[in-house]
Short mmCIF file of C-alpha atoms in Angstrom, two decimals:
data_model
loop_
_atom_site.label_atom_id
_atom_site.label_comp_id
_atom_site.label_asym_id
_atom_site.label_seq_id
_atom_site.Cartn_x
_atom_site.Cartn_y
_atom_site.Cartn_z
CA UNK A 7 0.00 0.00 0.00
CA UNK A 8 1.35 3.41 -0.96
CA UNK A 9 1.38 6.38 1.39
CA UNK A 10 2.19 10.09 1.58
CA UNK A 11 5.85 10.72 2.34
CA UNK A 12 7.80 13.60 3.84
CA UNK A 13 11.20 11.90 3.85
CA UNK A 14 12.12 12.03 0.14
CA UNK A 15 13.25 11.22 -2.38
CA UNK A 16 9.92 9.95 -3.61
CA UNK A 17 9.58 6.43 -5.02
CA UNK A 18 6.49 6.01 -7.17
CA UNK A 19 6.09 2.35 -6.17
CA UNK A 20 5.93 3.31 -2.48
CA UNK A 21 4.58 6.84 -2.34
CA UNK A 22 1.77 8.94 -3.72
CA UNK A 23 3.47 11.47 -5.98
CA UNK A 24 3.26 13.73 -8.98
CA UNK A 25 5.40 12.89 -12.02
CA UNK A 26 8.73 14.55 -11.06
CA UNK A 27 9.65 15.72 -14.55
CA UNK A 28 6.34 17.58 -14.76
CA UNK A 29 7.31 19.65 -11.70
CA UNK A 30 9.58 21.86 -13.82
CA UNK A 31 9.89 22.98 -17.42
CA UNK A 32 11.52 19.86 -18.90
CA UNK A 33 11.90 21.30 -22.45
CA UNK A 34 13.78 24.26 -20.97
CA UNK A 35 16.05 21.95 -18.94
CA UNK A 36 16.77 19.78 -21.98
CA UNK A 37 17.54 22.85 -24.08
CA UNK A 38 20.05 24.07 -21.47
CA UNK A 39 21.71 20.65 -21.53
CA UNK A 40 21.78 20.57 -25.33
CA UNK A 41 23.47 23.98 -25.25
CA UNK A 42 26.15 22.65 -22.87
CA UNK A 43 25.08 25.06 -20.14
CA UNK A 44 26.04 24.93 -16.48
CA UNK A 45 23.05 25.97 -14.37
CA UNK A 46 21.41 25.87 -10.94
CA UNK A 47 18.30 24.29 -9.49
CA UNK A 48 17.26 25.68 -6.14
CA UNK A 49 14.22 25.54 -3.88
CA UNK A 50 13.43 25.41 -0.15
CA UNK A 51 14.16 22.21 1.72
CA UNK A 52 11.91 19.20 1.21
CA UNK A 53 10.19 20.43 -1.92
CA UNK A 54 11.27 17.63 -4.28
CA UNK A 55 14.63 18.78 -5.70
CA UNK A 56 16.39 15.44 -5.21
CA UNK A 57 13.45 13.51 -6.66
CA UNK A 58 13.52 15.73 -9.77
CA UNK A 59 17.28 15.32 -10.22
CA UNK A 60 17.05 11.52 -9.93
CA UNK A 61 14.21 11.49 -12.45
CA UNK A 62 16.24 13.68 -14.81
CA UNK A 63 19.21 11.32 -14.51
CA UNK A 64 17.01 8.32 -15.35
CA UNK A 65 15.45 10.17 -18.30
CA UNK A 66 18.82 11.18 -19.77
CA UNK A 67 20.37 7.75 -19.32
CA UNK A 68 17.38 6.06 -20.92
CA UNK A 69 17.48 8.52 -23.82
CA UNK A 70 21.08 7.50 -24.49
CA UNK A 71 22.53 10.74 -25.84
CA UNK A 72 24.19 11.53 -22.50
CA UNK A 73 25.44 9.70 -19.45
CA UNK A 74 24.11 11.38 -16.31
CA UNK A 75 25.25 10.89 -12.71
CA UNK A 76 23.63 12.21 -9.54
CA UNK A 77 25.90 12.84 -6.54
CA UNK A 78 24.90 14.23 -3.13
CA UNK A 79 27.80 16.24 -1.70
CA UNK A 80 26.36 16.80 1.78
CA UNK A 81 28.84 14.35 3.34
CA UNK A 82 31.67 16.77 2.53
CA UNK A 83 30.13 19.36 4.86
CA UNK A 84 31.95 17.84 7.85
CA UNK A 85 35.26 18.79 6.25
CA UNK A 86 34.26 22.42 6.73
CA UNK A 87 37.28 24.47 5.56
CA UNK A 88 39.70 21.55 5.39
CA UNK A 89 39.94 21.59 1.59
CA UNK A 90 41.97 18.37 1.38
CA UNK A 91 39.34 16.42 3.31
CA UNK A 92 36.56 18.15 1.40
CA UNK A 93 37.95 17.32 -2.02
CA UNK A 94 38.58 13.72 -0.96
CA UNK A 95 34.95 13.47 0.08
CA UNK A 96 33.62 15.16 -3.08
CA UNK A 97 35.70 13.00 -5.45
CA UNK A 98 34.83 9.89 -3.44
CA UNK A 99 31.13 10.70 -3.67
CA UNK A 100 31.33 11.14 -7.45
CA UNK A 101 33.31 7.86 -7.75
CA UNK A 102 30.62 6.01 -5.75
CA UNK A 103 27.82 7.56 -7.82
CA UNK A 104 29.48 6.45 -11.09
CA UNK A 105 29.74 2.89 -9.76
CA UNK A 106 26.14 2.90 -8.54
CA UNK A 107 24.39 4.46 -11.52
CA UNK A 108 26.70 3.66 -14.46
CA UNK A 109 28.53 0.57 -13.21
CA UNK A 110 31.75 2.50 -13.89
CA UNK A 111 34.52 1.68 -11.41
CA UNK A 112 37.39 3.49 -13.18
CA UNK A 113 37.15 6.79 -11.32
CA UNK A 114 39.04 5.90 -8.14
CA UNK A 115 42.29 5.27 -9.99
CA UNK A 116 41.85 8.48 -11.97
CA UNK A 117 41.32 10.41 -8.73
CA UNK A 118 44.60 9.08 -7.32
CA UNK A 119 46.49 10.05 -10.47
CA UNK A 120 44.94 13.53 -10.43
CA UNK A 121 45.73 13.92 -6.73
CA UNK A 122 49.40 13.20 -7.33
CA UNK A 123 49.63 15.36 -10.43
CA UNK A 124 47.41 18.32 -9.50
CA UNK A 125 47.09 18.35 -5.69
CA UNK A 126 44.05 19.53 -3.77
CA UNK A 127 43.65 22.62 -5.96
CA UNK A 128 43.16 20.61 -9.16
CA UNK A 129 42.15 17.07 -8.24
CA UNK A 130 38.48 17.47 -9.18
CA UNK A 131 39.35 19.22 -12.44
CA UNK A 132 41.78 16.42 -13.27
CA UNK A 133 39.28 13.67 -12.44
CA UNK A 134 36.54 15.21 -14.57
CA UNK A 135 38.93 15.86 -17.47
CA UNK A 136 40.02 12.23 -17.58
CA UNK A 137 36.49 10.85 -17.15
CA UNK A 138 35.08 13.08 -19.91
CA UNK A 139 37.93 12.30 -22.31
CA UNK A 140 37.56 8.54 -21.88
CA UNK A 141 33.79 8.43 -21.91
CA UNK A 142 32.19 7.72 -25.28
CA UNK A 143 29.09 9.75 -24.35
CA UNK A 144 28.92 13.36 -23.06
CA UNK A 145 28.65 13.55 -19.27
CA UNK A 146 25.94 15.38 -17.34
CA UNK A 147 26.83 15.83 -13.67
CA UNK A 148 24.03 16.55 -11.18
CA UNK A 149 25.52 17.77 -7.89
CA UNK A 150 23.09 18.03 -4.97
CA UNK A 151 23.40 19.87 -1.62
CA UNK A 152 26.18 22.07 -2.97
CA UNK A 153 25.37 24.91 -0.57
CA UNK A 154 25.89 22.56 2.39
CA UNK A 155 29.63 22.92 1.76
CA UNK A 156 31.48 25.48 3.84
CA UNK A 157 34.05 28.17 3.18
CA UNK A 158 37.17 27.25 1.20
CA UNK A 159 35.82 23.77 0.39
CA UNK A 160 32.88 25.31 -1.48
CA UNK A 161 35.17 27.82 -3.18
CA UNK A 162 37.48 24.98 -4.28
CA UNK A 163 34.55 23.07 -5.81
CA UNK A 164 33.22 26.09 -7.73
CA UNK A 165 36.62 27.20 -8.99
CA UNK A 166 37.70 23.73 -10.09
CA UNK A 167 34.48 23.36 -12.06
CA UNK A 168 35.06 26.77 -13.59
CA UNK A 169 38.66 25.88 -14.42
CA UNK A 170 37.62 23.02 -16.72
CA UNK A 171 34.53 24.68 -18.21
CA UNK A 172 36.19 25.76 -21.46
CA UNK A 173 37.18 22.14 -22.22
CA UNK A 174 33.64 20.78 -22.32
CA UNK A 175 32.29 18.51 -23.73
CA UNK A 176 35.27 16.43 -24.92
CA UNK A 177 37.49 16.97 -21.88
CA UNK A 178 35.03 18.14 -19.22
CA UNK A 179 31.37 17.43 -18.38
CA UNK A 180 28.95 18.55 -21.08
CA UNK A 181 26.65 20.03 -18.39
CA UNK A 182 26.86 20.47 -14.64
CA UNK A 183 23.75 21.18 -12.56
CA UNK A 184 24.32 22.55 -9.06
CA UNK A 185 21.42 22.04 -6.66
CA UNK A 186 20.70 23.51 -3.24
CA UNK A 187 18.38 25.64 -1.16
CA UNK A 188 19.83 28.99 -2.15
CA UNK A 189 20.45 30.64 -5.46
CA UNK A 190 24.12 31.17 -6.28
CA UNK A 191 23.76 34.91 -5.75
CA UNK A 192 23.00 34.22 -2.06
CA UNK A 193 26.25 32.39 -1.46
CA UNK A 194 28.35 34.48 0.93
CA UNK A 195 31.42 32.30 1.36
CA UNK A 196 33.90 33.12 4.09
CA UNK A 197 37.32 32.19 2.82
CA UNK A 198 39.83 31.71 5.62
CA UNK A 199 42.64 31.33 3.10
CA UNK A 200 41.86 34.65 1.41
CA UNK A 201 40.51 36.36 4.57
CA UNK A 202 37.61 37.67 2.53
CA UNK A 203 33.96 37.08 1.70
CA UNK A 204 33.66 35.50 -1.75
CA UNK A 205 30.30 35.69 -3.49
CA UNK A 206 28.98 32.70 -5.38
CA UNK A 207 28.70 34.72 -8.57
CA UNK A 208 32.39 35.61 -8.60
CA UNK A 209 33.53 32.06 -7.82
CA UNK A 210 31.24 30.52 -10.47
CA UNK A 211 30.63 33.15 -13.14
CA UNK A 212 29.82 30.52 -15.78
CA UNK A 213 26.28 29.95 -14.51
CA UNK A 214 23.81 30.27 -17.38
CA UNK A 215 20.55 30.21 -15.44
CA UNK A 216 18.96 29.64 -12.03
CA UNK A 217 15.82 27.51 -12.04
CA UNK A 218 13.55 27.45 -9.01
CA UNK A 219 11.39 24.44 -8.28
CA UNK A 220 7.97 25.80 -7.40
CA UNK A 221 5.29 24.68 -4.98
CA UNK A 222 2.29 22.60 -6.05
CA UNK A 223 -0.58 24.35 -7.77
CA UNK A 224 -4.04 23.83 -6.32
CA UNK A 225 -4.83 21.40 -9.13
CA UNK A 226 -1.65 19.45 -8.36
CA UNK A 227 -2.58 19.25 -4.68
CA UNK A 228 -5.95 17.77 -5.60
CA UNK A 229 -4.30 15.34 -8.03
CA UNK A 230 -1.87 14.11 -5.36
CA UNK A 231 -4.59 13.64 -2.75
CA UNK A 232 -6.76 11.99 -5.38
CA UNK A 233 -4.21 9.17 -5.69
CA UNK A 234 -5.01 8.15 -2.11
CA UNK A 235 -8.74 8.28 -2.78
CA UNK A 236 -8.38 6.22 -5.95
CA UNK A 237 -6.36 3.50 -4.20
CA UNK A 238 -8.27 3.29 -0.90
CA UNK A 239 -11.74 4.64 -1.65
CA UNK A 240 -11.32 7.25 1.12
CA UNK A 241 -12.35 10.65 -0.19
CA UNK A 242 -11.28 14.11 0.92
CA UNK A 243 -14.33 16.34 1.24
CA UNK A 244 -14.33 19.45 -0.99
CA UNK A 245 -14.00 21.57 2.15
CA UNK A 246 -10.97 19.54 3.28
CA UNK A 247 -9.31 19.99 -0.11
CA UNK A 248 -9.85 23.73 0.14
CA UNK A 249 -8.53 23.74 3.70
CA UNK A 250 -5.32 21.92 2.76
CA UNK A 251 -4.70 24.38 -0.06
CA UNK A 252 -5.47 27.38 2.17
CA UNK A 253 -3.14 26.19 4.96
CA UNK A 254 -0.21 25.13 2.76
CA UNK A 255 -0.45 27.20 -0.43
CA UNK A 256 0.92 24.08 -2.11
CA UNK A 257 4.17 23.75 -0.12
CA UNK A 258 5.00 20.10 -0.95
CA UNK A 259 6.21 18.97 2.47
CA UNK A 260 3.22 20.53 4.24
CA UNK A 261 0.73 18.99 1.79
CA UNK A 262 2.18 15.51 2.29
CA UNK A 263 2.56 15.96 6.06
CA UNK A 264 -1.06 17.06 6.55
CA UNK A 265 -2.32 14.24 4.35
CA UNK A 266 -0.20 11.58 6.10
CA UNK A 267 -1.15 12.81 9.57
CA UNK A 268 -4.87 12.89 8.78
CA UNK A 269 -5.00 9.60 6.82
CA UNK A 270 -2.39 7.42 8.56
CA UNK A 271 -1.75 8.80 12.07
CA UNK A 272 -5.02 10.12 13.51
CA UNK A 273 -7.11 7.04 14.45
CA UNK A 274 -10.35 8.45 13.02
CA UNK A 275 -8.63 9.06 9.68
CA UNK A 276 -7.42 5.46 9.46
CA UNK A 277 -11.03 4.35 8.99
CA UNK A 278 -11.15 4.20 5.20
CA UNK A 279 -14.96 4.32 5.19
CA UNK A 280 -14.82 7.80 6.72
CA UNK A 281 -14.09 10.78 4.44
CA UNK A 282 -11.29 13.13 5.46
CA UNK A 283 -13.01 16.32 6.57
CA UNK A 284 -11.91 19.78 7.69
CA UNK A 285 -11.84 18.81 11.38
CA UNK A 286 -9.23 16.11 10.70
CA UNK A 287 -7.09 18.51 8.66
CA UNK A 288 -7.20 21.11 11.44
CA UNK A 289 -6.29 18.46 14.02
CA UNK A 290 -3.42 17.28 11.81
CA UNK A 291 -2.11 20.85 11.49
CA UNK A 292 -2.13 21.34 15.25
CA UNK A 293 -0.44 17.97 15.82
CA UNK A 294 2.40 18.87 13.46
CA UNK A 295 2.97 22.23 15.12
CA UNK A 296 2.85 20.86 18.66
CA UNK A 297 5.26 18.02 17.82
CA UNK A 298 7.70 20.55 16.36
CA UNK A 299 8.37 18.22 13.46
CA UNK A 300 11.81 18.59 11.89
CA UNK A 301 10.70 20.65 8.89
CA UNK A 302 8.98 23.26 11.05
CA UNK A 303 11.75 23.19 13.65
CA UNK A 304 14.40 23.87 11.00
CA UNK A 305 12.30 26.75 9.73
CA UNK A 306 12.00 28.24 13.21
CA UNK A 307 15.73 27.88 13.75
CA UNK A 308 16.35 30.33 10.89
CA UNK A 309 14.77 33.05 13.02
CA UNK A 310 18.06 33.32 14.91
CA UNK A 311 19.87 34.68 11.87
CA UNK A 312 20.30 38.44 11.87
CA UNK A 313 19.37 38.85 8.21
CA UNK A 314 16.12 36.98 8.95
CA UNK A 315 15.37 39.01 12.09
CA UNK A 316 15.74 42.29 10.16
CA UNK A 317 12.67 41.35 8.11
CA UNK A 318 10.56 39.11 10.37
CA UNK A 319 10.65 41.46 13.39
CA UNK A 320 9.09 44.48 11.60
CA UNK A 321 6.69 42.12 9.84
CA UNK A 322 5.41 40.85 13.19
CA UNK A 323 5.31 44.39 14.58
CA UNK A 324 3.42 45.61 11.51
CA UNK A 325 5.99 48.33 10.78
CA UNK A 326 7.68 49.20 7.50
CA UNK A 327 10.97 47.63 6.47
CA UNK A 328 13.95 49.91 6.82
CA UNK A 329 16.98 49.72 4.51
CA UNK A 330 17.01 45.93 4.21
CA UNK A 331 19.22 44.77 1.30
CA UNK A 332 17.49 43.11 -1.62
CA UNK A 333 19.75 40.08 -1.11
CA UNK A 334 18.29 39.60 2.39
CA UNK A 335 14.72 39.81 1.11
CA UNK A 336 15.47 37.33 -1.66
CA UNK A 337 17.21 35.05 0.84
CA UNK A 338 13.98 34.65 2.82
CA UNK A 339 12.08 33.92 -0.38
CA UNK A 340 14.64 31.28 -1.38
CA UNK A 341 14.35 29.70 2.08
CA UNK A 342 10.60 29.43 1.53
CA UNK A 343 9.78 31.58 4.57
CA UNK A 344 8.26 34.39 2.52
CA UNK A 345 6.72 34.91 -0.88
CA UNK A 346 5.71 37.91 -2.91
CA UNK A 347 1.99 38.54 -2.87
CA UNK A 348 0.12 39.48 -6.03
CA UNK A 349 0.71 43.14 -5.26
CA UNK A 350 4.44 42.54 -4.95
CA UNK A 351 4.74 42.90 -1.17
CA UNK A 352 6.41 40.33 1.06
CA UNK A 353 4.14 38.01 3.06
CA UNK A 354 4.70 34.81 5.02
CA UNK A 355 4.60 31.90 2.58
CA UNK A 356 1.53 30.16 4.03
CA UNK A 357 -0.77 30.20 7.09
CA UNK A 358 1.05 27.32 8.82
CA UNK A 359 4.37 29.17 8.67
CA UNK A 360 2.53 32.32 9.74
CA UNK A 361 1.46 30.52 12.90
CA UNK A 362 4.77 28.74 13.50
CA UNK A 363 6.99 31.85 13.38
CA UNK A 364 5.46 33.77 16.31
CA UNK A 365 4.89 30.53 18.22
CA UNK A 366 8.58 29.71 17.93
CA UNK A 367 9.58 33.18 19.05
CA UNK A 368 7.18 33.02 21.97
CA UNK A 369 8.69 29.69 23.06
CA UNK A 370 11.19 31.31 25.44
CA UNK A 371 8.60 33.43 27.25
CA UNK A 372 6.17 30.48 27.27
CA UNK A 373 8.76 28.19 28.88
CA UNK A 374 9.46 30.95 31.42
CA UNK A 375 5.84 31.34 32.47
CA UNK A 376 5.10 30.61 36.11
CA UNK A 377 2.42 28.15 37.14
CA UNK A 378 -0.90 29.88 36.44
CA UNK A 379 -4.20 28.66 37.82
CA UNK A 380 -6.89 28.72 35.09
CA UNK A 381 -9.20 31.16 36.88
CA UNK A 382 -10.60 32.18 33.48
CA UNK A 383 -12.65 28.98 33.20
CA UNK A 384 -16.27 28.64 34.27
CA UNK A 385 -17.48 25.62 36.19
CA UNK A 386 -18.51 23.90 32.93
CA UNK A 387 -15.04 24.41 31.44
CA UNK A 388 -16.03 27.26 29.13
CA UNK A 389 -13.93 30.40 28.95
CA UNK A 390 -15.00 33.59 30.76
CA UNK A 391 -13.60 36.65 28.94
CA UNK A 392 -13.92 38.97 31.95
CA UNK A 393 -12.08 36.54 34.19
CA UNK A 394 -9.47 36.08 31.47
CA UNK A 395 -8.89 39.83 31.38
CA UNK A 396 -8.50 40.00 35.15
CA UNK A 397 -6.11 37.05 35.15
CA UNK A 398 -4.00 38.55 32.37
CA UNK A 399 -3.72 41.96 34.05
CA UNK A 400 -2.66 40.30 37.31
CA UNK A 401 -0.12 38.22 35.41
CA UNK A 402 1.24 41.21 33.49
CA UNK A 403 1.53 43.32 36.62
CA UNK A 404 3.53 40.65 38.43
CA UNK A 405 5.51 38.90 35.70
CA UNK A 406 5.47 41.09 32.58
CA UNK A 407 8.66 43.07 33.19
CA UNK A 408 10.99 40.11 33.83
CA UNK A 409 9.46 38.03 31.02
CA UNK A 410 10.13 40.72 28.43
CA UNK A 411 13.82 39.87 28.72
CA UNK A 412 13.18 36.25 27.66
CA UNK A 413 11.86 37.30 24.24
CA UNK A 414 14.40 36.96 21.38
CA UNK A 415 13.08 39.93 19.37
CA UNK A 416 13.20 43.07 21.51
CA UNK A 417 10.88 45.21 19.38
CA UNK A 418 7.98 42.77 19.75
CA UNK A 419 8.79 41.41 23.22
CA UNK A 420 5.39 42.48 24.65
CA UNK A 421 3.57 40.76 21.79
CA UNK A 422 5.49 37.55 22.40
CA UNK A 423 4.82 37.52 26.15
CA UNK A 424 1.09 38.13 25.60
CA UNK A 425 0.97 35.35 22.99
CA UNK A 426 2.80 33.01 25.37
CA UNK A 427 0.16 33.68 28.02
CA UNK A 428 -2.71 33.12 25.58
CA UNK A 429 -1.11 29.94 24.25
CA UNK A 430 -1.15 28.65 27.82
CA UNK A 431 -4.83 29.60 27.99
CA UNK A 432 -5.87 27.63 24.91
CA UNK A 433 -3.71 24.65 26.01
CA UNK A 434 -5.03 22.19 23.45
CA UNK A 435 -8.68 23.13 24.00
CA UNK A 436 -8.68 25.98 21.52
CA UNK A 437 -6.61 27.85 18.96
CA UNK A 438 -4.83 31.19 18.72
CA UNK A 439 -4.74 32.63 15.21
CA UNK A 440 -2.45 35.50 14.26
CA UNK A 441 -2.58 38.01 11.43
CA UNK A 442 0.32 40.33 10.71
CA UNK A 443 2.15 41.88 7.78
CA UNK A 444 4.65 44.57 6.89
CA UNK A 445 3.16 48.04 7.23
CA UNK A 446 -0.17 47.00 8.82
CA UNK A 447 0.70 48.88 12.00
CA UNK A 448 -0.76 46.15 14.18
CA UNK A 449 -1.02 42.46 14.96
CA UNK A 450 -4.45 40.82 15.20
CA UNK A 451 -5.13 37.78 17.36
CA UNK A 452 -8.22 35.58 17.35
CA UNK A 453 -8.60 33.25 20.31
CA UNK A 454 -11.10 30.44 19.76
CA UNK A 455 -12.10 28.33 22.74
CA UNK A 456 -15.00 25.95 22.26
CA UNK A 457 -17.89 28.20 21.19
CA UNK A 458 -16.22 31.47 22.22
CA UNK A 459 -14.26 33.73 19.89
CA UNK A 460 -12.23 36.68 21.22
CA UNK A 461 -10.57 39.22 18.92
CA UNK A 462 -7.55 41.16 20.17
CA UNK A 463 -5.63 43.89 18.38
CA UNK A 464 -2.08 44.77 19.43
CA UNK A 465 -0.54 48.17 18.75
CA UNK A 466 2.64 49.90 19.92
CA UNK A 467 3.08 53.56 20.95
CA UNK A 468 6.62 54.52 19.99
CA UNK A 469 8.68 57.67 20.52
CA UNK A 470 7.73 60.51 18.22
CA UNK A 471 4.41 58.94 17.22
CA UNK A 472 0.90 60.05 18.24
CA UNK A 473 -1.30 57.99 20.53
CA UNK A 474 -2.45 55.04 18.34
CA UNK A 475 -5.86 54.81 20.08
CA UNK A 476 -8.00 56.35 17.33
CA UNK A 477 -6.33 54.41 14.57
CA UNK A 478 -6.53 51.23 16.64
CA UNK A 479 -10.26 51.57 17.29
CA UNK A 480 -10.93 52.07 13.59
CA UNK A 481 -8.73 49.13 12.60
CA UNK A 482 -10.28 46.88 15.25
CA UNK A 483 -13.73 47.77 13.92
CA UNK A 484 -12.77 46.31 10.57
CA UNK A 485 -11.27 43.18 12.13
CA UNK A 486 -14.38 42.59 14.30
CA UNK A 487 -16.67 43.13 11.32
CA UNK A 488 -14.81 40.44 9.39
CA UNK A 489 -15.26 38.01 12.29
CA UNK A 490 -18.89 38.95 12.89
CA UNK A 491 -18.19 40.11 16.47
CA UNK A 492 -19.51 43.14 18.39
CA UNK A 493 -16.75 43.37 21.01
CA UNK A 494 -13.00 42.85 21.40
CA UNK A 495 -9.80 43.98 23.11
CA UNK A 496 -7.42 46.74 22.01
CA UNK A 497 -4.00 46.41 23.63
CA UNK A 498 -1.59 49.35 23.37
CA UNK A 499 1.99 48.69 24.46
CA UNK A 500 3.65 51.97 25.48
CA UNK A 501 7.28 51.63 24.40
CA UNK A 502 8.19 55.33 24.68
CA UNK A 503 11.28 56.23 26.64
CA UNK A 504 10.95 57.58 30.17
CA UNK A 505 7.78 55.68 31.10
CA UNK A 506 7.16 54.53 34.70
CA UNK A 507 7.67 50.86 35.57
CA UNK A 508 5.39 48.50 33.71
CA UNK A 509 3.28 47.59 36.76
CA UNK A 510 2.54 51.27 37.43
CA UNK A 511 1.28 52.20 33.96
CA UNK A 512 -1.28 49.43 33.51
CA UNK A 513 -4.73 50.84 32.78
CA UNK A 514 -7.95 49.26 31.57
CA UNK A 515 -11.00 51.12 30.24
CA UNK A 516 -14.09 50.46 28.17
CA UNK A 517 -14.35 52.31 24.87
CA UNK A 518 -16.75 52.45 21.96
CA UNK A 519 -15.43 51.99 18.44
CA UNK A 520 -16.52 54.32 15.61
CA UNK A 521 -19.14 51.71 14.70
CA UNK A 522 -20.35 51.47 18.30
CA UNK A 523 -18.73 48.16 19.22
CA UNK A 524 -17.72 47.52 22.83
CA UNK A 525 -13.94 47.62 23.20
CA UNK A 526 -11.87 46.77 26.26
CA UNK A 527 -8.83 49.07 26.07
CA UNK A 528 -5.64 47.92 27.78
CA UNK A 529 -2.71 50.31 28.10
CA UNK A 530 0.40 48.39 29.12
#
């Protein structure tokens, strides 16, 4: 029985999958190869790059005009900047790939000859020259995980490929495809030997094109899920299909992970007579986030990088980006964290990532929370908004100041502490949804607990800016209207210099919005 997989590469006999060669523009790829081009394939992690490269290798070898070899260079990462170890590992990996895929065991001896004649600075060039010269068919070399290499080892690889480029195809590979997460322009390689930062473009200026493997389209998502329905008889309801698309925006790992969790992990979903509905998809989403599965954990780990913080922090705060280099913005797109919306602005790539990012940042404050008695619950277990407000104000007065220091992003520390508190409130019984974007001037939260829905808008009063109350009331009116609610909270964090201690400036009032809705105003 086949299943959805998140641990690629995909095998069609074992896994539900889309035809790999249909995931990209195959005629364009074949034209680049025919033209003897060296080019890049890049995409975020776990989107199907390796599967596509293996399928391309099989296609080319079956066609017969070329001999293609796939080699994963990730093992050379442990060499770091030890170029001798790195080149040994790279050449050894290519030797092993030739034996595995072409039954060609000649390469090891050629490597040893090249090592003696050319040393570490020319061993790869020498190996590829000999192999190409003695091969009756032009070689196509598919090198995966290239950007896993570090420093001088990566520079050595790029420069040795460039050194032999002019000799192709008779004495060097006809085509080389480099594959990784990042585009070559994002490579910022620290060379210890040269005591300088070398850019990928300067080390490998023979690149003809960069191809990006895209996410699934909505039709492709439905086709993939339809394979499960065709083989098992278990349907996805139309609403579930829409929900999967809405949550993932076609990100391949997320699509497969939600489908596997709902169809193979959740007991109710294992009943093949029961259709997969929206409730199972939502449960699967929450399970993946709570388990901090590797894909989402790796994504959250990127938040520590300074070039990531420079964009994500103002996005969460709702402020405008300052002078952030284009390379940094493109880097987050290449990582799959962000995408460009139809209007051209940067947004988080999909709703699951949009939820994971602030949750990950609020992890420190959440782990630092003291034991809190759930005084906000009624006797029947339902949530009492007035009691919740009282409990939060008491918590903020006592613990807010010290907890602000546990937040990794200073500009949104109050937001993160509040979200940590609310995450403790929902505690598996409800959900906390977040809406934020560059330039919105606010963050909106929607807490759902059983039948109750509570809308909260967060704004910041900064130095040199007017009191955001009027703007906040008007914005909250629009948010409440969209949710069909007639009341909500407006929280204004006063971050101006010279303010009294946090516990002394807490104030809570009732306001009316321009549309007459009842608003609980919190000044913190």
